[in-house]
CSV table of C-alpha atoms in Angstrom, one decimal:
chain,number,residue,atom,x,y,z
A,200,MET,CA,33.0,17.2,-49.0
A,201,TYR,CA,31.5,19.9,-46.7
A,202,LYS,CA,28.2,18.1,-46.5
A,203,LYS,CA,29.9,14.8,-45.5
A,204,SER,CA,32.1,16.6,-42.9
A,205,PHE,CA,29.0,18.4,-41.5
A,206,VAL,CA,27.0,15.2,-41.3
A,207,ALA,CA,29.9,13.4,-39.6
A,208,PHE,CA,30.3,16.2,-37.1
A,209,THR,CA,26.6,16.2,-36.4
A,210,VAL,CA,26.5,12.4,-35.8
A,211,LEU,CA,29.5,12.8,-33.5
A,212,LEU,CA,27.8,15.5,-31.5
A,213,VAL,CA,24.7,13.5,-31.1
A,214,LEU,CA,26.7,10.5,-29.9
A,215,LEU,CA,28.5,12.7,-27.4
A,216,VAL,CA,25.2,14.1,-26.1
A,217,SER,CA,23.8,10.6,-25.8
A,218,VAL,CA,26.8,9.4,-23.8
A,219,VAL,CA,26.7,12.4,-21.4
A,220,THR,CA,23.0,12.0,-20.9
A,221,GLY,CA,23.4,8.3,-20.3
A,222,CYS,CA,26.1,8.9,-17.7
A,223,GLY,CA,23.7,11.2,-15.7
A,224,ASP,CA,20.8,8.8,-15.8
A,225,GLY,CA,21.2,7.6,-12.2
A,226,GLY,CA,21.0,4.0,-13.2
A,227,ALA,CA,17.5,4.1,-14.6
A,228,LYS,CA,16.7,1.0,-16.6
A,229,ASN,CA,13.8,2.4,-18.6
A,230,THR,CA,14.7,5.5,-20.5
A,231,GLY,CA,12.4,5.2,-23.5
A,232,ASP,CA,9.9,7.9,-22.5
A,233,ILE,CA,11.8,10.0,-19.9
A,234,ASN,CA,10.7,13.6,-19.4
A,235,THR,CA,13.4,15.8,-21.0
A,236,ASN,CA,11.7,19.2,-20.8
A,237,GLY,CA,14.5,20.5,-18.5
A,238,ALA,CA,12.3,21.1,-15.5
A,239,GLU,CA,13.7,20.1,-12.1
A,240,PRO,CA,12.0,16.9,-10.8
A,241,VAL,CA,9.6,17.4,-7.9
A,242,LYS,CA,11.2,16.2,-4.7
A,243,PHE,CA,9.2,14.9,-1.8
A,244,LYS,CA,9.4,12.4,1.0
A,245,MET,CA,7.2,9.3,1.1
A,246,ALA,CA,7.1,6.8,4.0
A,247,HIS,CA,5.9,3.2,4.3
A,248,ALA,CA,6.3,0.2,6.6
A,249,THR,CA,7.9,-3.0,5.5
A,250,TRP,CA,5.2,-4.8,3.5
A,251,ILE,CA,5.1,-6.5,0.1
A,252,GLY,CA,2.2,-4.3,-1.0
A,253,TYR,CA,4.5,-1.2,-1.1
A,254,GLY,CA,7.4,-3.1,-2.8
A,255,PRO,CA,6.5,-2.0,-6.4
A,256,LEU,CA,7.6,1.5,-5.4
A,257,TYR,CA,11.1,0.2,-5.6
A,258,ILE,CA,10.5,-1.3,-9.0
A,259,ALA,CA,9.4,2.2,-10.1
A,260,GLN,CA,12.6,3.6,-8.7
A,261,ASP,CA,14.9,0.8,-10.1
A,262,GLN,CA,13.3,1.0,-13.6
A,263,GLY,CA,13.4,4.8,-13.9
A,264,PHE,CA,9.7,5.3,-13.8
A,265,PHE,CA,9.9,8.1,-11.2
A,266,LYS,CA,12.4,9.9,-13.4
A,267,LYS,CA,10.3,9.2,-16.5
A,268,TYR,CA,7.5,11.4,-14.9
A,269,ASN,CA,9.8,14.0,-13.5
A,270,ILE,CA,9.4,13.2,-9.8
A,271,ALA,CA,12.0,12.3,-7.2
A,272,PRO,CA,10.4,10.7,-4.1
A,273,GLU,CA,12.6,9.9,-1.2
A,274,LEU,CA,11.4,6.6,0.1
A,275,GLN,CA,11.6,6.1,3.8
A,276,ILE,CA,10.8,3.0,5.8
A,277,ILE,CA,9.1,3.8,9.1
A,278,GLU,CA,7.7,0.8,11.0
A,279,ASP,CA,5.8,2.6,13.9
A,280,GLU,CA,2.4,4.0,12.9
A,281,SER,CA,2.5,6.8,15.5
A,282,GLN,CA,5.7,8.0,13.9
A,283,TYR,CA,4.7,8.0,10.2
A,284,ALA,CA,1.2,9.3,11.0
A,285,GLY,CA,2.8,12.2,13.0
A,286,ALA,CA,5.3,12.8,10.2
A,287,LEU,CA,2.5,13.2,7.6
A,288,ALA,CA,0.3,15.4,10.0
A,289,SER,CA,3.2,17.7,10.7
A,290,GLY,CA,4.5,17.9,7.1
A,291,GLN,CA,7.8,16.2,7.7
A,292,ILE,CA,6.8,13.9,4.9
A,293,GLN,CA,4.4,14.7,2.0
A,294,ALA,CA,3.2,11.2,1.1
A,295,LEU,CA,2.4,8.0,2.9
A,296,CYS,CA,1.5,4.4,2.0
A,297,ASN,CA,-0.8,2.9,4.5
A,298,VAL,CA,-4.0,0.9,5.1
A,299,LEU,CA,-7.2,2.7,4.1
A,300,ASP,CA,-9.0,2.3,7.4
A,301,ARG,CA,-6.1,3.7,9.4
A,302,GLU,CA,-5.8,6.8,7.2
A,303,VAL,CA,-9.6,7.3,7.6
A,304,ILE,CA,-8.9,7.7,11.3
A,305,HIS,CA,-5.9,10.0,10.8
A,306,TYR,CA,-7.9,12.2,8.4
A,307,ALA,CA,-10.8,12.4,10.8
A,308,LYS,CA,-8.4,13.5,13.5
A,309,GLY,CA,-7.1,16.4,11.4
A,310,THR,CA,-4.4,15.3,9.0
A,311,PRO,CA,-5.0,17.2,5.7
A,312,GLU,CA,-4.6,14.4,3.2
A,313,THR,CA,-6.1,13.0,0.0
A,314,PHE,CA,-6.1,9.4,-1.3
A,315,VAL,CA,-4.8,9.5,-4.9
A,316,LEU,CA,-4.5,5.8,-5.7
A,317,ALA,CA,-4.9,2.3,-4.4
A,318,MET,CA,-1.9,0.1,-4.2
A,319,ASP,CA,-3.1,-3.4,-3.2
A,320,GLU,CA,-5.5,-5.4,-1.2
A,321,SER,CA,-4.8,-8.3,1.1
A,322,SER,CA,-6.4,-11.4,-0.4
A,323,GLY,CA,-5.3,-14.0,2.0
A,324,GLY,CA,-2.2,-12.4,3.5
A,325,ASP,CA,-3.9,-11.5,6.8
A,326,GLY,CA,-6.1,-13.6,9.0
A,327,ILE,CA,-7.1,-15.2,12.3
A,328,ILE,CA,-5.2,-18.3,13.3
A,329,ALA,CA,-6.7,-20.6,15.9
A,330,LYS,CA,-6.1,-23.8,17.9
A,331,LYS,CA,-7.7,-27.1,16.9
A,332,GLU,CA,-10.7,-26.7,19.2
A,333,ILE,CA,-11.8,-23.5,17.5
A,334,SER,CA,-13.2,-24.7,14.2
A,335,LYS,CA,-15.6,-21.9,13.4
A,336,VAL,CA,-15.8,-18.2,14.3
A,337,ASP,CA,-18.5,-18.8,16.8
A,338,ASP,CA,-16.0,-20.9,18.8
A,339,LEU,CA,-14.0,-17.7,19.5
A,340,LYS,CA,-16.4,-16.8,22.3
A,341,GLY,CA,-14.5,-16.9,25.5
A,342,ALA,CA,-11.1,-17.3,23.8
A,343,THR,CA,-7.9,-15.3,24.5
A,344,ILE,CA,-6.8,-13.6,21.3
A,345,GLY,CA,-3.6,-11.7,20.6
A,346,LEU,CA,-3.7,-8.7,18.2
A,347,ASP,CA,-2.5,-5.2,17.7
A,348,LYS,CA,-5.2,-2.6,18.3
A,349,SER,CA,-3.1,0.1,16.7
A,350,SER,CA,-3.1,-1.7,13.3
A,351,THR,CA,-5.6,-2.8,10.7
A,352,SER,CA,-5.6,-6.2,12.4
A,353,TYR,CA,-8.1,-4.7,14.9
A,354,PHE,CA,-10.4,-3.4,12.1
A,355,PHE,CA,-10.2,-6.8,10.4
A,356,PHE,CA,-10.9,-8.7,13.6
A,357,LEU,CA,-13.9,-6.6,14.5
A,358,THR,CA,-15.3,-6.8,11.0
A,359,VAL,CA,-15.2,-10.6,11.3
A,360,LEU,CA,-16.9,-10.6,14.7
A,361,LYS,CA,-19.6,-8.3,13.4
A,362,LYS,CA,-20.4,-10.6,10.5
A,363,TYR,CA,-20.8,-13.6,12.7
A,364,GLY,CA,-22.8,-11.8,15.4
A,365,LEU,CA,-20.1,-11.7,18.1
A,366,ASN,CA,-19.1,-8.7,20.2
A,367,GLU,CA,-15.6,-7.6,21.3
A,368,SER,CA,-16.7,-8.3,24.9
A,369,ASP,CA,-17.2,-12.0,24.0
A,370,VAL,CA,-13.4,-12.4,23.8
A,371,THR,CA,-10.3,-11.5,25.8
A,372,ILE,CA,-7.8,-9.5,23.8
A,373,GLN,CA,-4.2,-9.4,24.7
A,374,GLU,CA,-2.5,-6.4,22.9
A,375,MET,CA,0.7,-7.1,21.1
A,376,SER,CA,2.2,-6.7,17.7
A,377,ALA,CA,1.0,-9.0,14.9
A,378,GLY,CA,4.4,-10.8,14.8
A,379,ASP,CA,4.4,-11.3,18.6
A,380,ALA,CA,0.8,-12.6,18.4
A,381,GLY,CA,1.7,-15.1,15.8
A,382,ALA,CA,4.8,-16.3,17.7
A,383,ALA,CA,2.8,-16.5,21.0
A,384,PHE,CA,0.1,-18.6,19.3
A,385,VAL,CA,2.6,-21.0,17.8
A,386,ALA,CA,4.1,-21.3,21.3
A,387,GLY,CA,0.7,-22.3,22.7
A,388,LYS,CA,0.2,-19.1,24.8
A,389,LEU,CA,-2.9,-18.0,23.0
A,390,ASP,CA,-6.1,-19.6,21.8
A,391,ALA,CA,-6.0,-17.5,18.6
A,392,ALA,CA,-4.2,-14.6,17.0
A,393,VAL,CA,-4.8,-12.0,14.4
A,394,SER,CA,-1.7,-11.8,12.2
A,395,TRP,CA,-0.3,-12.0,8.7
A,396,GLU,CA,2.2,-14.0,6.7
A,397,PRO,CA,4.4,-15.8,7.4
A,398,TRP,CA,2.5,-16.6,10.6
A,399,LEU,CA,-0.6,-17.8,8.8
A,400,SER,CA,1.6,-20.4,7.1
A,401,ASN,CA,3.4,-21.1,10.4
A,402,ALA,CA,0.2,-21.8,12.4
A,403,SER,CA,0.5,-25.5,11.6
A,404,GLN,CA,3.7,-25.6,13.6
A,405,ARG,CA,1.4,-25.9,16.6
A,406,GLN,CA,-0.4,-29.1,16.6
A,407,GLY,CA,-3.9,-28.5,15.3
A,408,GLY,CA,-3.2,-24.9,14.5
A,409,HIS,CA,-4.9,-23.6,11.4
A,410,VAL,CA,-6.2,-20.5,9.6
A,411,LEU,CA,-9.7,-19.9,10.8
A,412,VAL,CA,-10.5,-17.1,8.4
A,413,SER,CA,-8.4,-14.9,6.1
A,414,SER,CA,-8.7,-11.6,4.2
A,415,LYS,CA,-9.5,-13.7,1.2
A,416,ASP,CA,-13.0,-14.2,2.7
A,417,PHE,CA,-13.4,-10.4,3.2
A,418,PRO,CA,-12.5,-8.6,0.0
A,419,LYS,CA,-11.9,-4.8,0.0
A,420,THR,CA,-11.4,-4.9,3.8
A,421,ILE,CA,-7.7,-4.4,4.0
A,422,VAL,CA,-6.7,-2.0,1.2
A,423,ASP,CA,-3.5,0.0,0.9
A,424,VAL,CA,-3.5,3.5,-0.5
A,425,ILE,CA,-1.1,6.3,-1.3
A,426,THR,CA,-2.2,9.5,0.4
A,427,LEU,CA,-0.7,12.9,-0.1
A,428,ARG,CA,-0.8,16.1,1.9
A,429,GLN,CA,-3.4,18.4,0.4
A,430,ASP,CA,-1.0,21.4,0.4
A,431,PHE,CA,1.6,19.4,-1.5
A,432,ILE,CA,-1.0,18.4,-4.1
A,433,LYS,CA,-2.1,22.0,-4.5
A,434,GLU,CA,1.4,23.1,-5.2
A,435,HIS,CA,2.4,20.0,-7.3
A,436,PRO,CA,-0.7,18.4,-8.9
A,437,GLU,CA,1.6,17.1,-11.7
A,438,ALA,CA,3.5,15.1,-9.1
A,439,ALA,CA,0.4,13.3,-8.0
A,440,VAL,CA,-0.3,12.3,-11.6
A,441,GLY,CA,3.3,11.3,-12.1
A,442,LEU,CA,3.4,9.2,-9.0
A,443,THR,CA,0.2,7.4,-10.2
A,444,LYS,CA,1.6,6.8,-13.6
A,445,ALA,CA,4.9,5.5,-12.2
A,446,TRP,CA,2.9,3.1,-10.0
A,447,PHE,CA,0.9,1.8,-13.0
A,448,ASP,CA,4.1,1.2,-14.9
A,449,ALA,CA,5.6,-0.6,-12.0
A,450,ILE,CA,2.7,-3.0,-11.6
A,451,GLN,CA,2.7,-3.7,-15.4
A,452,PHE,CA,6.4,-4.4,-15.2
A,453,TYR,CA,6.0,-6.7,-12.2
A,454,ARG,CA,3.2,-8.7,-14.0
A,455,GLN,CA,5.5,-9.2,-17.0
A,456,ASN,CA,8.7,-9.8,-15.0
A,457,PRO,CA,7.7,-11.3,-11.6
A,458,ASP,CA,11.0,-13.0,-10.8
A,459,GLN,CA,13.0,-9.8,-11.5
A,460,GLY,CA,10.4,-7.8,-9.6
A,461,ASN,CA,10.6,-10.0,-6.6
A,462,GLU,CA,14.4,-9.7,-6.6
A,463,ILE,CA,14.2,-5.8,-6.7
A,464,MET,CA,11.6,-5.7,-3.9
A,465,ALA,CA,13.5,-8.2,-1.7
A,466,LYS,CA,16.7,-6.2,-1.9
A,467,ALA,CA,14.9,-3.0,-1.0
A,468,LEU,CA,12.8,-4.4,1.9
A,469,GLY,CA,15.7,-6.5,3.3
A,470,LEU,CA,13.9,-9.9,2.7
A,471,LYS,CA,14.7,-13.0,0.7
A,472,LYS,CA,13.3,-13.3,-2.8
A,473,GLU,CA,11.5,-16.5,-1.8
A,474,GLU,CA,9.9,-14.6,1.1
A,475,ILE,CA,8.7,-11.9,-1.2
A,476,ALA,CA,7.3,-14.4,-3.7
A,477,GLU,CA,5.4,-16.2,-0.9
A,478,MET,CA,4.0,-13.0,0.5
A,479,ALA,CA,2.9,-11.8,-2.9
A,480,GLN,CA,0.6,-14.8,-3.2
A,481,GLY,CA,-1.6,-13.2,-0.5
A,482,VAL,CA,-1.8,-9.8,-2.2
A,483,SER,CA,-3.7,-8.5,-5.2
A,484,PHE,CA,-2.0,-5.4,-6.7
A,485,PHE,CA,-4.0,-2.6,-8.1
A,486,GLY,CA,-2.8,-1.5,-11.5
A,487,GLN,CA,-4.4,1.0,-13.9
A,488,GLU,CA,-7.6,-1.0,-14.6
A,489,GLU,CA,-8.2,-2.0,-11.0
A,490,ASN,CA,-7.8,1.7,-9.9
A,491,LEU,CA,-10.1,3.0,-12.5
A,492,THR,CA,-12.8,0.5,-11.3
A,493,PHE,CA,-12.1,1.1,-7.6
A,494,PHE,CA,-12.3,4.9,-7.9
A,495,ASP,CA,-15.5,4.6,-9.9
A,496,GLN,CA,-18.4,5.7,-7.6
A,497,LYS,CA,-20.8,3.6,-9.7
A,498,ALA,CA,-18.8,0.4,-9.1
A,499,LYS,CA,-19.6,-2.1,-6.4
A,500,ASN,CA,-17.3,-1.9,-3.3
A,501,ASN,CA,-15.6,1.3,-4.6
A,502,ILE,CA,-13.1,3.3,-2.5
A,503,PHE,CA,-15.7,5.8,-1.5
A,504,THR,CA,-18.0,3.1,-0.2
A,505,VAL,CA,-15.2,1.3,1.6
A,506,ALA,CA,-14.0,4.6,3.3
A,507,GLU,CA,-17.5,5.5,4.3
A,508,GLN,CA,-17.9,2.0,5.9
A,509,ALA,CA,-14.6,2.4,7.7
A,510,GLY,CA,-15.6,5.8,9.0
A,511,ALA,CA,-18.9,4.6,10.2
A,512,PHE,CA,-17.3,1.6,11.9
A,513,TRP,CA,-14.7,3.7,13.8
A,514,GLN,CA,-17.4,6.2,14.8
A,515,GLU,CA,-19.4,3.3,16.2
A,516,LYS,CA,-16.3,2.3,18.2
A,517,GLY,CA,-15.7,5.8,19.5
A,518,ILE,CA,-12.3,6.1,17.8
A,519,ILE,CA,-13.5,9.1,15.7
A,520,ASP,CA,-16.2,11.5,16.6
A,521,GLN,CA,-17.3,13.1,13.3
A,522,GLU,CA,-18.5,12.2,9.8
A,523,LEU,CA,-16.0,12.1,7.0
A,524,LYS,CA,-15.8,14.6,4.2
A,525,ILE,CA,-15.3,12.0,1.6
A,526,ALA,CA,-15.0,14.5,-1.3
A,527,GLU,CA,-12.0,16.0,0.4
A,528,LEU,CA,-10.4,12.7,1.5
A,529,ILE,CA,-10.7,10.9,-1.9
A,530,SER,CA,-10.1,12.2,-5.4
A,531,PRO,CA,-10.4,10.1,-8.6
A,532,ASP,CA,-8.8,12.9,-10.7
A,533,TYR,CA,-5.3,11.6,-10.6
A,534,VAL,CA,-6.2,8.0,-11.5
A,535,LYS,CA,-8.3,9.3,-14.4
A,536,GLU,CA,-5.6,11.6,-15.6
A,537,ALA,CA,-2.8,9.0,-15.3
A,538,ALA,CA,-4.9,6.5,-17.3
A,539,LYS,CA,-5.2,8.8,-20.3
């Protein structure tokens, strides 16, 4: 009788603990492997612009993957590059999602940061749209082109020109945002524009308008990374590993549940699910295997090579005036540790 009563009491106690723990779960959907060592989750601020490539962060948040690895990032959407770059440089935020070539510039100009993982690469989501008379890149000579010199559009455009033997002086650039460039092109005010979706798809709204070349033709040119301040990593190396693991889990979830993933990302980014699904077609996400390959210095077009090329490119253009310390800018340790 005593044994039965003790067992019943124990079962009741376990159930009560389970209920209390569940109530404090914060809405996490995945609780199968949550860290329960009692340590306070590492809190930090992470910023990003509105872009499909950063969307899986919200899958990680929605599915409890951040909590699983005992981290609590505060996700902030900041659209202006000067603002989020300044926030990272000054320590107002500890993490940033951005295009690799832009962060090469920021690092070279003094921001103490380290790339810990790759998020995605544009594989058709960015490109140059042109009028009917411009059927090949050589035809851009003498054309008026709209683009944003403060974004990776500029890097992509100059990379295309270099491959085809053209110089920046061969064209007339009108500076404007990528969205404004796309709209101005469709309205017939430009010969060509460097933009991204949905403007690549919208190019045909102008008679004869078409995609001249896209990021699909230039792999590993537009790559997004998560970069962390070096002082934050030094204080919380476990958070860098946890963030990487949470990202890997989010990509795996998205690949297995694309419709649900699109819905989560659409809600977070303020877009329609159909828009997210369309944008995702021009993006290749980097999960665990892709990161292991990209951070392998022996692999072709690895992150070290891409960063060195970006650094040399921006040096040539006079945007930065010193060689990069690649070993400080990029660390493969967190990808390797997260993959164990």
